[in-house]
Structure formats: C-alpha cells, structure tokens
Amino acid sequence: MYERILVATDGSTLSKKAVNSAIAMAALTGGELVALKVVPRYPQSYFEGGLALQVSEVARVEKQWADDGQAVVDAVKKAALAKGVTTKAVTVKSDIVSEAIIAAAKKHKCDLIVMASHGRRGIKRLLLGSETQHVLTHSHVPVLVLR
C-alpha cells in the first residue's frame, strides 16, 4: 500500500500523535518512514522581527535550532526502529514549513504525508495561518491529517 511515509513533526504533543500513527501505519504496511522536522532560519531583517546580532551569534542560534530539530527526528527514528520500521531522520532549513514538507516528500519519493492539525478556526487561523491547509491544497501526494 504505502511504501514510504513522510511524517512531519515539531516535537509537540499533538505532532507526537501523528508520529505514533505514522509509525503504526508503516509497520502495518511494511513501509519505510521519513521523519521530518523543518527548522527556521534566523530572521535577518528588523521588519521580520530579528535583532541585530553578530554573524557568529546568528550561526550559533541556527546551529542550536538545527541540533534541537535533529534530536526530535532522532527520537522518532528510535521509536520507529523499536517497532521494526526502517526510518530516515531528516531536518530541513526553511522559513516556509508547508513548502518544505511538500519538497521533502517529493525528494524522498514518499507516497503519503502524515501530519497533525491544531484545528484553528476563525481569527486564530487567519492570524496564525495553516501550514496543514497549505500542504493539503498544494501537495500531489495524499495527506493524512490527524487532529
């Protein structure tokens, strides 16, 4: 059925539910798992909310974010391997999470994307946006959304 499943995670409690479901589905279908964490870049402009920091400090912050992201996907890989599921732990640097998820699914030849949704509505959705909605409407790969 599904040979390679991409699961997008941010390490939150909600995304852990999506991770557990993706691991169970991969185990059930005999598929592989690609655990993805999208890591932001440090904002460089005052208009983007960034502070004027030295280049070395920005590099240190970005490295810390990347290391934290790698720890998140490594934990997914460990949990999946315990269930007998072959897993690839991937971090990607991008400011646009939804596009990074779609690109990673294409790059790793995934045939399903699994992700969580906060289920925001109204003004919260307008202000905070919906990465899940963007993935749903722009992905050419089926998307399983868990709430």
Tab-separated table of C-alpha atoms in Angstrom, residues 38-127:
chain	number	residue	atom	x	y	z
A	38	VAL	CA	11.528	21.882	9.459
A	39	VAL	CA	13.941	24.258	11.182
A	40	PRO	CA	13.525	28.027	10.667
A	41	ARG	CA	16.262	30.390	9.635
A	42	TYR	CA	17.109	33.265	11.929
A	43	PRO	CA	15.229	36.445	10.862
A	44	GLN	CA	17.700	38.873	9.304
A	45	SER	CA	15.551	41.966	8.929
A	46	TYR	CA	14.147	44.322	11.526
A	47	PHE	CA	10.854	44.086	9.647
A	48	GLU	CA	10.823	40.317	10.237
A	49	GLY	CA	11.316	40.780	13.953
A	50	GLY	CA	15.026	39.983	14.066
A	51	LEU	CA	17.543	41.652	16.307
A	52	ALA	CA	20.866	42.967	15.099
A	53	LEU	CA	23.260	40.186	16.103
A	54	GLN	CA	26.747	39.334	15.030
A	55	VAL	CA	27.034	36.743	12.282
A	56	SER	CA	28.695	34.294	14.664
A	57	GLU	CA	25.809	34.617	17.123
A	58	VAL	CA	23.238	34.029	14.370
A	59	ALA	CA	25.184	30.936	13.289
A	60	ARG	CA	25.224	29.692	16.900
A	61	VAL	CA	21.456	30.146	17.250
A	62	GLU	CA	20.749	28.427	13.923
A	63	LYS	CA	23.043	25.534	14.885
A	64	GLN	CA	21.192	25.152	18.193
A	65	TRP	CA	17.847	25.073	16.367
A	66	ALA	CA	19.220	22.504	13.906
A	67	ASP	CA	20.595	20.346	16.744
A	68	ASP	CA	17.254	20.519	18.582
A	69	GLY	CA	15.434	19.583	15.371
A	70	GLN	CA	17.764	16.643	14.786
A	71	ALA	CA	17.075	15.434	18.339
A	72	VAL	CA	13.330	15.474	17.586
A	73	VAL	CA	13.640	13.334	14.436
A	74	ASP	CA	16.213	11.053	16.056
A	75	ALA	CA	13.649	10.317	18.803
A	76	VAL	CA	11.092	9.437	16.113
A	77	LYS	CA	13.634	7.169	14.431
A	78	LYS	CA	14.383	5.419	17.717
A	79	ALA	CA	10.660	4.850	18.412
A	80	ALA	CA	10.080	3.566	14.877
A	81	LEU	CA	13.069	1.210	14.953
A	82	ALA	CA	11.681	-0.249	18.200
A	83	LYS	CA	8.567	-1.207	16.184
A	84	GLY	CA	10.684	-2.634	13.346
A	85	VAL	CA	10.129	0.284	10.955
A	86	THR	CA	13.036	1.475	8.816
A	87	THR	CA	13.277	5.234	9.304
A	88	LYS	CA	15.226	8.149	7.904
A	89	ALA	CA	15.578	11.191	10.203
A	90	VAL	CA	15.637	14.438	8.205
A	91	THR	CA	15.848	18.105	9.125
A	92	VAL	CA	15.360	20.862	6.576
A	93	LYS	CA	16.084	24.567	6.955
A	94	SER	CA	13.225	26.715	5.657
A	95	ASP	CA	11.037	29.644	6.634
A	96	ILE	CA	8.017	28.191	4.823
A	97	VAL	CA	7.156	24.953	6.579
A	98	SER	CA	4.456	23.751	4.195
A	99	GLU	CA	6.611	24.130	1.099
A	100	ALA	CA	9.497	22.359	2.831
A	101	ILE	CA	7.214	19.427	3.697
A	102	ILE	CA	5.982	19.122	0.110
A	103	ALA	CA	9.529	19.385	-1.279
A	104	ALA	CA	10.809	16.744	1.170
A	105	ALA	CA	8.003	14.356	0.203
A	106	LYS	CA	8.959	14.762	-3.437
A	107	LYS	CA	12.705	14.460	-2.798
A	108	HIS	CA	12.355	11.281	-0.732
A	109	LYS	CA	9.720	9.812	-3.092
A	110	CYS	CA	7.098	9.496	-0.363
A	111	ASP	CA	3.626	8.295	-1.274
A	112	LEU	CA	1.879	9.639	1.854
A	113	ILE	CA	2.333	12.645	4.138
A	114	VAL	CA	1.128	12.344	7.742
A	115	MET	CA	0.821	15.457	9.872
A	116	ALA	CA	-1.171	16.952	12.711
A	117	SER	CA	-3.503	19.919	12.661
A	118	HIS	CA	-4.341	22.206	15.536
A	119	GLY	CA	-7.816	22.732	14.076
A	120	ARG	CA	-7.679	26.505	14.438
A	121	ARG	CA	-10.631	28.416	13.064
A	122	GLY	CA	-11.726	31.969	12.547
A	123	ILE	CA	-9.378	34.784	13.536
A	124	LYS	CA	-6.727	32.456	15.015
A	125	ARG	CA	-6.416	30.658	11.672
A	126	LEU	CA	-6.265	33.957	9.831
A	127	LEU	CA	-3.545	35.321	12.112
